[in-house]
């Protein structure tokens, strides 16, 4: 949940003039993250406009509507829908010249500006360790819940140049 607030903070650091952010979210999975994003927006003095996206084919229309509504940046809350529309979402934001932040590095690989999220490779290794313990007889209920401890920030400098953003050295 803290990631949603951190996403907005990083987006504001990368594009300080941002004042009106489009938030793409899947209503089936975004409740707590949306609350954290709203709280961060109040702290940062940013207005939010929410766009429900419950299927990948809704991404293009949501980004187009956000741009025409005067949003000057985009935050995509992590969801299976966003994960299934990586290239489309990154391309739509870039085409509409919206600085955007995502939860997975694949978005930056696809041309997106920023991503910040858990180091998935480490998380997958930890999941394999859990499976190993279960296969060796441990009961799942006896295993502690682990939260990610390592996070990755990715910045696409080519996208930043295209958006005429100068990314602060402190962010890099």
mmCIF file of N, CA and C in Angstrom, residues 13 114 153-157 160 166-172:
data_model
loop_
_atom_site.group_PDB
_atom_site.id
_atom_site.type_symbol
_atom_site.label_atom_id
_atom_site.label_comp_id
_atom_site.label_asym_id
_atom_site.label_seq_id
_atom_site.Cartn_x
_atom_site.Cartn_y
_atom_site.Cartn_z
ATOM 1 N N UNK A 13 8.615 14.020 -8.077
ATOM 2 C CA UNK A 13 10.041 14.364 -8.126
ATOM 3 C C UNK A 13 10.541 14.421 -9.571
ATOM 4 N N UNK A 114 8.839 5.748 -15.785
ATOM 5 C CA UNK A 114 9.313 5.355 -14.459
ATOM 6 C C UNK A 114 8.643 4.077 -13.988
ATOM 7 N N UNK A 153 13.964 1.010 -8.622
ATOM 8 C CA UNK A 153 13.509 2.205 -9.328
ATOM 9 C C UNK A 153 14.151 2.172 -10.706
ATOM 10 N N UNK A 154 13.332 2.296 -11.733
ATOM 11 C CA UNK A 154 13.853 2.342 -13.100
ATOM 12 C C UNK A 154 13.399 3.645 -13.738
ATOM 13 N N UNK A 155 14.324 4.303 -14.420
ATOM 14 C CA UNK A 155 14.051 5.563 -15.105
ATOM 15 C C UNK A 155 14.471 5.400 -16.558
ATOM 16 N N UNK A 156 13.566 5.701 -17.462
ATOM 17 C CA UNK A 156 13.850 5.636 -18.891
ATOM 18 C C UNK A 156 14.266 7.044 -19.330
ATOM 19 N N UNK A 157 15.561 7.252 -19.481
ATOM 20 C CA UNK A 157 16.063 8.584 -19.831
ATOM 21 C C UNK A 157 15.658 9.003 -21.241
ATOM 22 N N UNK A 160 12.297 10.332 -20.811
ATOM 23 C CA UNK A 160 12.392 11.632 -20.137
ATOM 24 C C UNK A 160 12.767 12.729 -21.130
ATOM 25 N N UNK A 166 13.882 16.943 -17.120
ATOM 26 C CA UNK A 166 15.245 16.807 -16.598
ATOM 27 C C UNK A 166 15.102 16.076 -15.270
ATOM 28 N N UNK A 167 15.531 14.833 -15.228
ATOM 29 C CA UNK A 167 15.386 14.024 -14.020
ATOM 30 C C UNK A 167 16.468 14.447 -13.022
ATOM 31 N N UNK A 168 16.048 14.755 -11.817
ATOM 32 C CA UNK A 168 16.963 15.216 -10.780
ATOM 33 C C UNK A 168 18.011 14.140 -10.474
ATOM 34 N N UNK A 169 19.255 14.536 -10.291
ATOM 35 C CA UNK A 169 20.295 13.558 -9.961
ATOM 36 C C UNK A 169 19.959 12.759 -8.696
ATOM 37 N N UNK A 170 19.281 13.363 -7.752
ATOM 38 C CA UNK A 170 18.919 12.643 -6.529
ATOM 39 C C UNK A 170 17.982 11.474 -6.823
ATOM 40 N N UNK A 171 17.180 11.584 -7.867
ATOM 41 C CA UNK A 171 16.278 10.500 -8.248
ATOM 42 C C UNK A 171 17.031 9.420 -9.026
ATOM 43 N N UNK A 172 18.024 9.852 -9.799
ATOM 44 C CA UNK A 172 18.810 8.893 -10.567
ATOM 45 C C UNK A 172 19.733 8.124 -9.647
#
